[in-house]
Tab-separated table of C-alpha atoms and ligand atoms in Angstrom:
chain	number	residue	atom	x	y	z
U	1	MET	CA	-20.188	44.046	-14.057
U	2	LYS	CA	-20.196	40.821	-15.919
U	3	ILE	CA	-22.700	38.274	-15.333
U	4	ILE	CA	-21.980	34.531	-15.417
U	5	ASN	CA	-24.625	31.816	-15.859
U	6	THR	CA	-22.566	28.655	-16.654
U	7	ILE	CA	-19.785	26.972	-14.570
U	8	GLU	CA	-17.665	26.772	-17.798
U	9	GLU	CA	-17.339	30.527	-18.149
U	10	LEU	CA	-16.811	31.033	-14.593
U	11	GLN	CA	-14.001	28.489	-14.813
U	12	ALA	CA	-12.595	30.142	-17.953
U	13	ILE	CA	-12.932	33.747	-16.378
U	14	ARG	CA	-11.330	32.486	-13.250
U	15	LYS	CA	-8.246	31.180	-15.000
U	16	LYS	CA	-7.392	34.703	-16.277
U	17	LEU	CA	-8.001	36.443	-12.990
U	18	ASN	CA	-4.902	37.576	-10.829
U	19	GLY	CA	-4.627	39.283	-7.403
U	20	SER	CA	-6.982	38.790	-4.559
U	21	ILE	CA	-10.441	37.899	-4.742
U	22	GLY	CA	-13.331	38.605	-2.267
U	23	PHE	CA	-16.319	36.649	-2.563
U	24	VAL	CA	-19.656	36.818	-0.890
U	25	PRO	CA	-22.074	33.878	-1.746
U	26	THR	CA	-25.676	34.810	-1.171
U	27	MET	CA	-29.290	33.431	-1.993
U	28	GLY	CA	-30.274	36.953	-3.553
U	29	ALA	CA	-33.214	38.971	-2.218
U	30	LEU	CA	-30.246	41.496	-1.313
U	31	HIS	CA	-30.569	43.682	1.613
U	32	ASP	CA	-28.493	46.110	3.733
U	33	GLY	CA	-26.857	43.018	5.282
U	34	HIS	CA	-25.546	41.655	2.004
U	35	ILE	CA	-24.373	44.946	0.729
U	36	SER	CA	-22.251	45.607	3.867
U	37	LEU	CA	-20.514	42.191	2.926
U	38	ILE	CA	-20.111	43.095	-0.499
U	39	LYS	CA	-18.575	46.702	0.475
U	40	ASN	CA	-16.039	44.770	2.990
U	41	ALA	CA	-15.167	42.728	-0.193
U	42	ARG	CA	-14.852	45.950	-2.267
U	43	ALA	CA	-12.597	47.718	0.296
U	44	ASN	CA	-10.410	44.815	0.503
U	45	ASN	CA	-10.169	43.123	-2.542
U	46	ASP	CA	-8.911	43.416	-6.161
U	47	ILE	CA	-11.513	41.715	-7.723
U	48	VAL	CA	-15.252	40.971	-6.089
U	49	VAL	CA	-17.243	38.102	-7.033
U	50	VAL	CA	-21.032	37.571	-5.628
U	51	SER	CA	-22.924	34.615	-6.181
U	52	ILE	CA	-26.913	34.422	-6.383
U	53	PHE	CA	-28.045	30.836	-5.813
U	54	VAL	CA	-31.297	29.558	-3.868
U	55	ASN	CA	-29.787	26.002	-2.886
U	56	PRO	CA	-32.099	23.590	-2.818
U	57	THR	CA	-30.439	21.144	-0.696
U	58	GLN	CA	-30.126	23.317	2.399
U	59	PHE	CA	-34.037	23.465	2.703
U	60	LEU	CA	-36.081	20.754	4.201
U	61	ALA	CA	-38.878	19.311	2.320
U	62	HIS	CA	-41.710	21.364	4.236
U	63	GLU	CA	-39.349	24.705	4.000
U	64	ASP	CA	-39.727	27.910	1.862
U	65	PHE	CA	-37.643	26.694	-1.292
U	66	ASP	CA	-40.328	27.537	-3.475
U	67	LYS	CA	-41.351	30.656	-2.444
U	68	TYR	CA	-38.043	32.222	-1.230
U	69	PRO	CA	-37.875	35.474	-2.307
U	70	LYS	CA	-36.503	36.214	-5.843
U	71	ARG	CA	-35.738	39.588	-6.956
U	72	ASP	CA	-33.091	39.104	-9.847
U	73	ALA	CA	-33.545	42.517	-11.576
U	74	ALA	CA	-33.134	44.746	-8.447
U	75	ASP	CA	-30.237	42.240	-7.140
U	76	LYS	CA	-28.308	42.985	-10.368
U	77	LYS	CA	-28.868	46.592	-9.818
U	78	ILE	CA	-27.699	46.333	-6.244
U	79	CYS	CA	-24.178	44.475	-7.263
U	80	GLU	CA	-23.898	46.752	-10.097
U	81	LEU	CA	-24.028	50.051	-7.747
U	82	CYS	CA	-21.610	48.153	-5.328
U	83	LYS	CA	-18.940	47.824	-8.104
U	84	VAL	CA	-18.948	44.200	-8.019
U	85	ASP	CA	-16.826	42.789	-10.554
U	86	TYR	CA	-18.571	39.083	-11.411
U	87	LEU	CA	-21.961	37.979	-10.227
U	88	PHE	CA	-22.555	34.232	-10.758
U	89	MET	CA	-25.839	33.218	-11.384
U	90	PRO	CA	-25.974	29.201	-11.974
U	91	GLU	CA	-29.139	26.982	-12.643
U	92	ILE	CA	-29.353	24.249	-10.404
U	93	SER	CA	-29.023	21.518	-13.022
U	94	SER	CA	-25.467	23.007	-13.255
U	95	MET	CA	-24.495	23.212	-9.644
U	96	TYR	CA	-25.960	19.462	-9.154
U	97	GLN	CA	-25.239	16.797	-11.420
U	98	GLY	CA	-27.879	13.948	-10.093
U	99	ASP	CA	-29.225	12.686	-6.898
U	100	ASP	CA	-26.280	10.479	-5.847
U	101	GLU	CA	-23.231	12.976	-5.399
U	102	VAL	CA	-20.331	12.706	-3.285
U	103	LEU	CA	-21.531	14.330	-0.056
U	104	VAL	CA	-20.276	16.701	2.591
U	105	LYS	CA	-21.537	15.963	5.971
U	106	ALA	CA	-21.769	18.902	8.673
U	107	PRO	CA	-20.107	17.664	12.158
U	108	LYS	CA	-21.870	14.982	14.026
U	109	ILE	CA	-22.312	17.341	16.979
U	110	SER	CA	-21.922	21.094	16.456
U	111	GLY	CA	-24.059	20.330	12.948
U	112	PHE	CA	-26.823	18.980	14.285
U	113	ILE	CA	-27.492	21.211	17.567
U	114	LEU	CA	-29.511	24.429	17.628
U	115	GLU	CA	-30.485	25.303	13.717
U	116	GLY	CA	-29.019	21.706	12.794
U	117	GLU	CA	-31.501	20.287	15.381
U	118	LYS	CA	-34.693	21.907	14.312
U	119	ARG	CA	-33.689	21.782	10.548
U	120	PRO	CA	-31.740	18.450	10.465
U	121	GLY	CA	-29.507	17.992	7.019
U	122	HIS	CA	-29.656	21.761	6.387
U	123	PHE	CA	-25.905	22.486	7.123
U	124	ASP	CA	-24.813	19.303	4.922
U	125	GLY	CA	-26.395	21.479	2.048
U	126	VAL	CA	-25.015	24.652	3.041
U	127	LEU	CA	-21.464	23.157	3.403
U	128	GLN	CA	-22.101	21.200	0.254
U	129	VAL	CA	-23.010	24.430	-2.034
U	130	VAL	CA	-20.614	26.805	-0.171
U	131	LEU	CA	-17.684	24.011	-1.043
U	132	LYS	CA	-18.610	23.893	-4.785
U	133	LEU	CA	-18.907	27.731	-4.764
U	134	PHE	CA	-15.358	27.914	-3.127
U	135	ASN	CA	-14.079	25.321	-5.763
U	136	LEU	CA	-15.289	27.142	-8.438
U	137	VAL	CA	-14.407	30.739	-7.471
U	138	GLN	CA	-11.400	30.015	-5.443
U	139	PRO	CA	-11.390	33.259	-3.432
U	140	THR	CA	-8.813	34.553	-1.386
U	141	ASN	CA	-11.485	36.015	1.171
U	142	ALA	CA	-14.983	34.785	1.696
U	143	TYR	CA	-17.345	37.219	3.760
U	144	PHE	CA	-20.201	35.717	5.851
U	145	GLY	CA	-22.495	37.720	8.448
U	146	LYS	CA	-22.642	36.751	12.158
U	147	LYS	CA	-26.262	36.605	11.811
U	148	ASP	CA	-26.150	33.177	10.604
U	149	ALA	CA	-23.714	32.532	13.687
U	150	GLN	CA	-23.582	28.427	13.531
U	151	GLN	CA	-23.323	28.380	9.648
U	152	LEU	CA	-20.180	30.756	9.979
U	153	SER	CA	-18.927	28.780	12.523
U	154	LEU	CA	-19.211	25.423	10.428
U	155	ILE	CA	-18.059	27.157	7.436
U	156	SER	CA	-14.680	28.073	9.418
U	157	GLN	CA	-14.491	24.569	10.441
U	158	MET	CA	-15.011	22.882	6.892
U	159	VAL	CA	-12.212	25.432	5.696
U	160	LYS	CA	-9.998	24.327	8.743
U	161	ASN	CA	-10.895	20.490	8.557
U	162	LEU	CA	-10.683	20.448	4.705
U	163	PHE	CA	-7.362	22.565	4.340
U	164	LEU	CA	-9.031	25.068	2.048
U	165	PRO	CA	-6.713	28.131	1.224
U	166	ILE	CA	-9.497	30.592	2.107
U	167	ASN	CA	-9.689	33.424	4.591
U	168	ILE	CA	-13.255	33.524	6.368
U	169	VAL	CA	-14.201	37.173	7.333
U	170	GLU	CA	-16.838	37.514	9.758
U	171	CYS	CA	-18.992	40.380	9.242
U	172	GLU	CA	-21.194	42.317	11.693
U	173	ILE	CA	-25.271	41.775	11.831
U	174	ILE	CA	-26.930	44.758	10.233
U	175	ARG	CA	-30.255	45.966	11.872
U	176	GLU	CA	-33.149	48.016	11.083
U	177	ALA	CA	-33.035	51.398	13.113
U	178	ASP	CA	-35.587	49.763	15.255
U	179	GLY	CA	-33.418	46.523	16.056
U	180	LEU	CA	-34.937	44.039	13.784
U	181	ALA	CA	-31.779	42.081	12.175
U	182	LEU	CA	-32.005	42.179	8.485
U	183	SER	CA	-33.201	38.823	6.711
U	184	SER	CA	-34.315	38.276	3.443
U	185	ARG	CA	-37.337	36.209	5.335
U	186	ASN	CA	-38.520	39.852	6.969
U	187	VAL	CA	-40.771	40.298	3.948
U	188	TYR	CA	-42.627	37.645	5.012
U	189	LEU	CA	-43.680	39.292	8.355
U	190	THR	CA	-46.986	41.172	8.697
U	191	GLN	CA	-47.257	44.699	9.946
U	192	GLU	CA	-48.258	43.011	13.421
U	193	GLN	CA	-45.656	40.328	13.468
U	194	ARG	CA	-42.906	42.818	12.495
U	195	LYS	CA	-43.997	44.705	15.781
U	196	GLU	CA	-43.901	41.561	17.787
U	197	ALA	CA	-40.485	40.666	16.228
U	198	LEU	CA	-38.958	43.644	18.048
U	199	ALA	CA	-38.965	41.646	21.463
U	200	ILE	CA	-36.159	39.503	19.970
U	201	SER	CA	-33.322	42.470	19.571
U	202	LYS	CA	-34.813	44.016	22.853
U	203	SER	CA	-34.097	40.822	24.512
U	204	LEU	CA	-30.668	40.633	23.283
U	205	ASN	CA	-29.896	44.221	24.030
U	206	MET	CA	-31.064	43.481	27.488
U	207	THR	CA	-28.409	40.824	27.895
U	208	ILE	CA	-25.759	43.078	26.856
U	209	ILE	CA	-27.197	45.614	29.736
U	210	SER	CA	-27.061	42.649	31.966
U	211	VAL	CA	-23.511	41.605	31.400
U	212	THR	CA	-22.163	44.886	31.707
U	213	LYS	CA	-23.917	45.269	34.996
U	214	GLY	CA	-22.017	41.836	36.135
U	215	GLU	CA	-24.599	39.265	35.414
U	216	ARG	CA	-22.894	36.006	34.480
U	217	ASP	CA	-25.360	33.272	34.820
U	218	SER	CA	-26.776	31.801	31.614
U	219	THR	CA	-30.112	30.578	33.268
U	220	THR	CA	-30.753	34.141	34.865
U	221	ILE	CA	-30.124	35.466	31.547
U	222	LYS	CA	-32.480	33.019	29.775
U	223	ASN	CA	-35.217	33.378	32.000
U	224	LYS	CA	-35.340	37.443	31.545
U	225	MET	CA	-35.073	37.147	27.555
U	226	GLN	CA	-38.160	34.427	27.917
U	227	GLU	CA	-39.931	37.067	29.800
U	228	ILE	CA	-38.952	39.905	27.044
U	229	MET	CA	-40.147	37.721	24.426
U	230	SER	CA	-43.345	36.229	26.082
U	231	ASN	CA	-45.636	36.806	23.220
U	232	LEU	CA	-43.242	34.837	20.897
U	233	ASP	CA	-43.246	31.073	19.655
U	234	ILE	CA	-39.550	30.591	20.785
U	235	GLU	CA	-37.701	27.688	19.419
U	236	TYR	CA	-34.563	27.978	21.418
U	237	ILE	CA	-32.647	30.460	23.297
U	238	ALA	CA	-29.132	29.266	23.645
U	239	ILE	CA	-25.781	30.509	25.190
U	240	VAL	CA	-23.023	29.093	23.848
U	241	ASN	CA	-19.032	29.648	23.565
U	242	LYS	CA	-17.494	30.251	19.922
U	243	ASN	CA	-17.177	26.499	19.717
U	244	PHE	CA	-20.921	26.181	20.272
U	245	GLU	CA	-20.580	24.597	23.538
U	246	GLU	CA	-23.460	25.197	25.863
U	247	ILE	CA	-22.353	27.203	28.790
U	248	GLN	CA	-23.739	28.152	32.392
U	249	THR	CA	-21.407	31.082	32.781
U	250	ILE	CA	-21.054	33.790	30.346
U	251	GLU	CA	-17.524	34.592	29.276
U	252	VAL	CA	-17.268	38.187	27.922
U	253	LYS	CA	-15.706	37.839	24.198
U	254	ASN	CA	-16.344	34.189	23.885
U	255	THR	CA	-20.216	34.056	24.143
U	256	ILE	CA	-22.934	33.887	21.557
U	257	ILE	CA	-26.682	34.384	22.841
U	258	LEU	CA	-28.669	32.693	20.007
U	259	ILE	CA	-32.571	32.946	19.508
U	260	ALA	CA	-34.824	30.880	17.018
U	261	CYS	CA	-38.434	31.790	16.978
U	262	LYS	CA	-41.410	31.518	14.819
U	263	LEU	CA	-43.867	34.667	14.063
U	264	GLY	CA	-46.683	32.949	12.101
U	265	ASN	CA	-45.111	30.806	9.547
U	266	THR	CA	-42.002	32.702	9.290
U	267	ARG	CA	-38.698	31.544	11.214
U	268	LEU	CA	-36.508	34.419	12.206
U	269	ILE	CA	-32.907	33.952	14.026
U	270	ASP	CA	-30.802	36.329	15.726
U	271	ASN	CA	-27.769	36.323	18.100
U	272	MET	CA	-25.574	38.505	19.832
U	273	TRP	CA	-21.910	38.110	20.548
U	274	ILE	CA	-20.743	38.978	23.954
O	301	PAF	O1	-26.332	32.390	4.177
O	301	PAF	C1	-26.858	32.400	2.989
O	301	PAF	O2	-27.370	32.927	2.120
O	301	PAF	C2	-26.456	30.648	2.253
O	301	PAF	O3	-26.622	29.913	3.539
O	301	PAF	C3	-25.202	30.597	1.586
O	301	PAF	C4	-23.907	30.891	2.360
O	301	PAF	C5	-25.563	31.592	0.400
O	301	PAF	C6	-25.188	29.254	0.902
O	301	PAF	O4	-26.336	28.668	-0.036
């Protein structure tokens, strides 16, 4: 595996690459969720590129940019074991050339509801860095997890709206054996909070059971979820279609049930695609 730290080196290497390129952009602190994206990329491409870059522009002023978990040595090892060909780890100063750059804006509606409403500007930053990374890596296929469902939807929309010749591959959420969705932020949870957090996946599992039994009313489902998560500080529960429009009636195969909540200072999101 080759580690690349500069833009110039990446561009020089990229010019010489032939064959399909699978790209997994990450912010590091790699866990089994990332590993499943990398494995998917490895199985379906000639070349695999992973990036690790904690992108400052997607964090709000009060958020955890400064303390976002960093585990470079372990991450490198994981990438090596997963047979990644190129690991790109740029400096902030090379990815951003100043405070007055040309910007990408998230769509006014779908980019500013749910996560975008709670974290205004977050998706502008995500799209900005993902577009930069796409332009540098020029992948054939790019891999994103369904856990960040709104991010996945907005990146797919960017690819469509800006005519980027990249195939976006949606990958399943990876969970701990007890149901907790994997997230780099899980390391912030105390033992007690981790136990409490299980109510999130429990409430999502309940939705599957309810829908299987025939329930289709979003309000009824949301009320049941709220009951299961009564001990948590819920930011939102939303039931949307794949275009991220709120729906009153669940449509099987076109529904995403989303949750954001806080345990102490740690904000967790999770969702279920129905
Ligand atoms: O999902 C993430 O880890 C980040 O938002 C991404 C896509 C790597 C952009 O910084």
